[in-house]
PDB file of C-alpha atoms in Angstrom:
ATOM      1  CA  UNK A   1       5.697 -25.255   1.216  1.00  0.00           C
ATOM      2  CA  UNK A   2       2.584 -26.414  -0.707  1.00  0.00           C
ATOM      3  CA  UNK A   3      -0.053 -24.651   1.105  1.00  0.00           C
ATOM      4  CA  UNK A   4       1.454 -20.749   0.402  1.00  0.00           C
ATOM      5  CA  UNK A   5      -1.737 -19.405   2.285  1.00  0.00           C
ATOM      6  CA  UNK A   6      -0.499 -20.799   5.690  1.00  0.00           C
ATOM      7  CA  UNK A   7       2.920 -18.971   5.263  1.00  0.00           C
ATOM      8  CA  UNK A   8       2.079 -15.744   6.566  1.00  0.00           C
ATOM      9  CA  UNK A   9       0.317 -15.510  10.095  1.00  0.00           C
ATOM     10  CA  UNK A  10      -3.130 -14.285   9.771  1.00  0.00           C
ATOM     11  CA  UNK A  11      -2.259 -11.377  12.041  1.00  0.00           C
ATOM     12  CA  UNK A  12       0.217 -10.026   9.477  1.00  0.00           C
ATOM     13  CA  UNK A  13      -2.605  -8.194   7.664  1.00  0.00           C
ATOM     14  CA  UNK A  14      -5.170  -5.683   8.900  1.00  0.00           C
ATOM     15  CA  UNK A  15      -8.290  -7.633   7.945  1.00  0.00           C
ATOM     16  CA  UNK A  16      -8.144 -11.564   8.516  1.00  0.00           C
ATOM     17  CA  UNK A  17      -8.856 -13.643   5.681  1.00  0.00           C
ATOM     18  CA  UNK A  18     -11.657 -15.674   7.334  1.00  0.00           C
ATOM     19  CA  UNK A  19     -13.783 -12.774   7.535  1.00  0.00           C
ATOM     20  CA  UNK A  20     -16.666 -12.458   4.644  1.00  0.00           C
ATOM     21  CA  UNK A  21     -15.973  -9.729   2.138  1.00  0.00           C
ATOM     22  CA  UNK A  22     -19.046  -7.862   3.230  1.00  0.00           C
ATOM     23  CA  UNK A  23     -18.112  -7.803   6.801  1.00  0.00           C
ATOM     24  CA  UNK A  24     -14.424  -6.367   5.930  1.00  0.00           C
ATOM     25  CA  UNK A  25     -15.718  -2.911   5.090  1.00  0.00           C
ATOM     26  CA  UNK A  26     -16.244  -2.521   8.815  1.00  0.00           C
ATOM     27  CA  UNK A  27     -12.668  -2.191   9.271  1.00  0.00           C
ATOM     28  CA  UNK A  28     -12.376   0.624   6.882  1.00  0.00           C
ATOM     29  CA  UNK A  29     -14.027   2.820   9.584  1.00  0.00           C
ATOM     30  CA  UNK A  30     -11.384   3.035  12.204  1.00  0.00           C
ATOM     31  CA  UNK A  31      -8.637   3.518   9.365  1.00  0.00           C
ATOM     32  CA  UNK A  32     -10.286   6.494   7.937  1.00  0.00           C
ATOM     33  CA  UNK A  33     -10.657   7.843  11.652  1.00  0.00           C
ATOM     34  CA  UNK A  34      -7.102   7.509  12.191  1.00  0.00           C
ATOM     35  CA  UNK A  35      -6.392   9.051   8.882  1.00  0.00           C
ATOM     36  CA  UNK A  36      -8.523  12.122   9.745  1.00  0.00           C
ATOM     37  CA  UNK A  37      -6.765  12.247  13.261  1.00  0.00           C
ATOM     38  CA  UNK A  38      -3.251  12.192  11.750  1.00  0.00           C
ATOM     39  CA  UNK A  39      -4.364  15.125   9.573  1.00  0.00           C
ATOM     40  CA  UNK A  40      -5.932  17.258  12.265  1.00  0.00           C
ATOM     41  CA  UNK A  41      -2.791  16.639  14.562  1.00  0.00           C
ATOM     42  CA  UNK A  42      -0.375  17.526  11.759  1.00  0.00           C
ATOM     43  CA  UNK A  43       1.125  14.081  11.495  1.00  0.00           C
ATOM     44  CA  UNK A  44       2.060  13.335   7.762  1.00  0.00           C
ATOM     45  CA  UNK A  45       3.271   9.943   6.326  1.00  0.00           C
ATOM     46  CA  UNK A  46       6.477  11.454   5.404  1.00  0.00           C
ATOM     47  CA  UNK A  47       7.492  10.978   9.128  1.00  0.00           C
ATOM     48  CA  UNK A  48       6.981   7.459   9.087  1.00  0.00           C
ATOM     49  CA  UNK A  49       9.063   6.797   5.667  1.00  0.00           C
ATOM     50  CA  UNK A  50      11.957   9.285   7.201  1.00  0.00           C
ATOM     51  CA  UNK A  51      11.876   7.042  10.180  1.00  0.00           C
ATOM     52  CA  UNK A  52      12.503   3.857   8.261  1.00  0.00           C
ATOM     53  CA  UNK A  53      14.895   5.606   5.944  1.00  0.00           C
ATOM     54  CA  UNK A  54      12.862   4.976   2.701  1.00  0.00           C
ATOM     55  CA  UNK A  55      12.870   7.346  -0.187  1.00  0.00           C
ATOM     56  CA  UNK A  56      11.207   5.418  -3.242  1.00  0.00           C
ATOM     57  CA  UNK A  57       7.836   3.805  -2.985  1.00  0.00           C
ATOM     58  CA  UNK A  58       5.003   2.201  -5.175  1.00  0.00           C
ATOM     59  CA  UNK A  59       1.349   2.284  -3.925  1.00  0.00           C
ATOM     60  CA  UNK A  60      -0.379  -0.983  -4.793  1.00  0.00           C
ATOM     61  CA  UNK A  61      -4.084  -0.316  -5.775  1.00  0.00           C
ATOM     62  CA  UNK A  62      -6.066   2.690  -7.009  1.00  0.00           C
ATOM     63  CA  UNK A  63      -8.464   4.034  -4.154  1.00  0.00           C
ATOM     64  CA  UNK A  64      -9.335   6.326  -1.636  1.00  0.00           C
ATOM     65  CA  UNK A  65      -6.131   5.128   0.492  1.00  0.00           C
ATOM     66  CA  UNK A  66      -3.789   5.439  -2.073  1.00  0.00           C
ATOM     67  CA  UNK A  67      -5.081   8.755  -3.012  1.00  0.00           C
ATOM     68  CA  UNK A  68      -4.864   9.863   0.336  1.00  0.00           C
ATOM     69  CA  UNK A  69      -0.951   8.891   0.514  1.00  0.00           C
ATOM     70  CA  UNK A  70      -0.425  10.527  -2.727  1.00  0.00           C
ATOM     71  CA  UNK A  71      -1.837  13.570  -1.569  1.00  0.00           C
ATOM     72  CA  UNK A  72      -0.167  13.546   1.785  1.00  0.00           C
ATOM     73  CA  UNK A  73       3.153  12.960   0.128  1.00  0.00           C
ATOM     74  CA  UNK A  74       2.863  15.190  -2.968  1.00  0.00           C
ATOM     75  CA  UNK A  75       4.942  18.069  -1.484  1.00  0.00           C
ATOM     76  CA  UNK A  76       7.853  15.464  -0.516  1.00  0.00           C
ATOM     77  CA  UNK A  77       9.606  14.819  -3.692  1.00  0.00           C
ATOM     78  CA  UNK A  78      12.961  15.570  -2.084  1.00  0.00           C
ATOM     79  CA  UNK A  79      12.348  13.160   0.823  1.00  0.00           C
ATOM     80  CA  UNK A  80       9.888  10.463  -0.339  1.00  0.00           C
ATOM     81  CA  UNK A  81       8.979   9.960  -3.913  1.00  0.00           C
ATOM     82  CA  UNK A  82       5.825   8.033  -4.691  1.00  0.00           C
ATOM     83  CA  UNK A  83       7.182   6.647  -8.078  1.00  0.00           C
ATOM     84  CA  UNK A  84       3.638   5.364  -9.359  1.00  0.00           C
ATOM     85  CA  UNK A  85       0.661   3.341  -8.532  1.00  0.00           C
ATOM     86  CA  UNK A  86       0.225  -0.318  -9.201  1.00  0.00           C
ATOM     87  CA  UNK A  87      -3.032  -2.095  -9.871  1.00  0.00           C
ATOM     88  CA  UNK A  88      -4.142  -5.256 -11.393  1.00  0.00           C
ATOM     89  CA  UNK A  89      -6.658  -3.164 -13.574  1.00  0.00           C
ATOM     90  CA  UNK A  90      -4.302  -0.494 -14.684  1.00  0.00           C
ATOM     91  CA  UNK A  91      -5.407  -0.984 -18.364  1.00  0.00           C
ATOM     92  CA  UNK A  92      -8.770   0.169 -17.474  1.00  0.00           C
ATOM     93  CA  UNK A  93      -7.534   3.332 -15.438  1.00  0.00           C
ATOM     94  CA  UNK A  94      -6.660   6.167 -17.905  1.00  0.00           C
ATOM     95  CA  UNK A  95      -6.309   8.814 -15.239  1.00  0.00           C
ATOM     96  CA  UNK A  96      -3.248   9.488 -13.200  1.00  0.00           C
ATOM     97  CA  UNK A  97      -3.740   9.941  -9.635  1.00  0.00           C
ATOM     98  CA  UNK A  98      -1.882  13.222  -8.348  1.00  0.00           C
ATOM     99  CA  UNK A  99       0.331  13.184 -11.391  1.00  0.00           C
ATOM    100  CA  UNK A 100       1.135   9.577 -10.593  1.00  0.00           C
ATOM    101  CA  UNK A 101       0.704   6.987 -13.478  1.00  0.00           C
ATOM    102  CA  UNK A 102      -0.891   3.848 -12.786  1.00  0.00           C
ATOM    103  CA  UNK A 103       1.094   0.629 -14.193  1.00  0.00           C
ATOM    104  CA  UNK A 104       0.009  -3.004 -13.991  1.00  0.00           C
ATOM    105  CA  UNK A 105       1.797  -5.651 -11.962  1.00  0.00           C
ATOM    106  CA  UNK A 106       4.023  -6.909 -14.728  1.00  0.00           C
ATOM    107  CA  UNK A 107       5.684  -3.462 -14.608  1.00  0.00           C
ATOM    108  CA  UNK A 108       6.005  -3.679 -10.876  1.00  0.00           C
ATOM    109  CA  UNK A 109       7.845  -6.734 -10.673  1.00  0.00           C
ATOM    110  CA  UNK A 110      10.379  -5.646 -13.411  1.00  0.00           C
ATOM    111  CA  UNK A 111      10.802  -2.497 -11.776  1.00  0.00           C
ATOM    112  CA  UNK A 112      11.528  -4.060  -8.461  1.00  0.00           C
ATOM    113  CA  UNK A 113      14.065  -6.718  -9.915  1.00  0.00           C
ATOM    114  CA  UNK A 114      15.994  -3.671 -11.399  1.00  0.00           C
ATOM    115  CA  UNK A 115      15.972  -2.168  -7.894  1.00  0.00           C
ATOM    116  CA  UNK A 116      14.280   1.059  -8.345  1.00  0.00           C
ATOM    117  CA  UNK A 117      11.693   0.126  -5.604  1.00  0.00           C
ATOM    118  CA  UNK A 118      12.169   0.226  -1.925  1.00  0.00           C
ATOM    119  CA  UNK A 119       8.842  -0.307  -0.583  1.00  0.00           C
ATOM    120  CA  UNK A 120       5.420  -1.509  -1.729  1.00  0.00           C
ATOM    121  CA  UNK A 121       2.449  -0.245   0.326  1.00  0.00           C
ATOM    122  CA  UNK A 122      -0.537  -2.084  -0.007  1.00  0.00           C
ATOM    123  CA  UNK A 123      -3.399   0.416  -0.015  1.00  0.00           C
ATOM    124  CA  UNK A 124      -6.343  -2.436  -0.616  1.00  0.00           C
ATOM    125  CA  UNK A 125      -7.653  -3.504   2.729  1.00  0.00           C
ATOM    126  CA  UNK A 126     -10.103  -6.156   1.295  1.00  0.00           C
ATOM    127  CA  UNK A 127      -7.416  -7.949  -0.352  1.00  0.00           C
ATOM    128  CA  UNK A 128      -4.205  -7.485   1.649  1.00  0.00           C
ATOM    129  CA  UNK A 129      -3.534 -11.160   2.145  1.00  0.00           C
ATOM    130  CA  UNK A 130      -4.101 -12.030  -1.589  1.00  0.00           C
ATOM    131  CA  UNK A 131      -1.944  -9.282  -2.516  1.00  0.00           C
ATOM    132  CA  UNK A 132       1.005 -10.016  -0.028  1.00  0.00           C
ATOM    133  CA  UNK A 133       0.898 -13.749  -1.462  1.00  0.00           C
ATOM    134  CA  UNK A 134       0.805 -12.420  -5.256  1.00  0.00           C
ATOM    135  CA  UNK A 135       3.647 -10.263  -4.311  1.00  0.00           C
ATOM    136  CA  UNK A 136       6.027 -12.639  -2.787  1.00  0.00           C
ATOM    137  CA  UNK A 137       4.977 -15.405  -5.222  1.00  0.00           C
ATOM    138  CA  UNK A 138       6.459 -12.901  -7.854  1.00  0.00           C
ATOM    139  CA  UNK A 139       9.882 -12.357  -5.984  1.00  0.00           C
ATOM    140  CA  UNK A 140       8.958  -9.383  -3.870  1.00  0.00           C
ATOM    141  CA  UNK A 141      10.645  -9.945  -0.615  1.00  0.00           C
ATOM    142  CA  UNK A 142       8.396  -9.706   2.583  1.00  0.00           C
ATOM    143  CA  UNK A 143      10.503  -6.976   3.983  1.00  0.00           C
ATOM    144  CA  UNK A 144       9.669  -4.754   1.163  1.00  0.00           C
ATOM    145  CA  UNK A 145       6.138  -5.024   1.642  1.00  0.00           C
ATOM    146  CA  UNK A 146       4.073  -2.427   4.065  1.00  0.00           C
ATOM    147  CA  UNK A 147       0.486  -2.321   4.709  1.00  0.00           C
ATOM    148  CA  UNK A 148      -1.318   0.894   4.599  1.00  0.00           C
ATOM    149  CA  UNK A 149      -2.234   0.612   8.295  1.00  0.00           C
ATOM    150  CA  UNK A 150       1.555   0.102   9.213  1.00  0.00           C
ATOM    151  CA  UNK A 151       1.972   3.747   7.785  1.00  0.00           C
ATOM    152  CA  UNK A 152      -0.673   5.490   9.260  1.00  0.00           C
ATOM    153  CA  UNK A 153      -0.670   3.945  13.055  1.00  0.00           C
ATOM    154  CA  UNK A 154       3.006   4.372  13.210  1.00  0.00           C
ATOM    155  CA  UNK A 155       2.972   8.059  13.020  1.00  0.00           C
TER     156      UNK A 155
END
């Protein structure tokens, strides 16, 4: 398929590609509210991963959403393990996030090929479409990609 961007339906991602970047920030508000509601109701991300029987995940993007999942899953080492966080700017990030190292995408692709990763959770709402295309173009199967919104809305 020559036009790879049309391979995936626009509805797949939380924020449609056609919306200007400045407008995309408005989509953060309901996601953050849902995170707070889940916390207040005692709902945890571990429930989602147990339901789909996944134990080894990688979070894609260093931001407040990946930090939320790291925090929420930090006590669940026996059930679900956040292996690390992947970010295109990993070389610029010297910190660890809740004891999780940050690696670049080349490390992610090699690790995936070795079979070490069950699911990749995209935690960047602004560039979901682009990240999905990048991952699938580099050999990651669509079935192994989750969106942050998949996790928090399915609790």
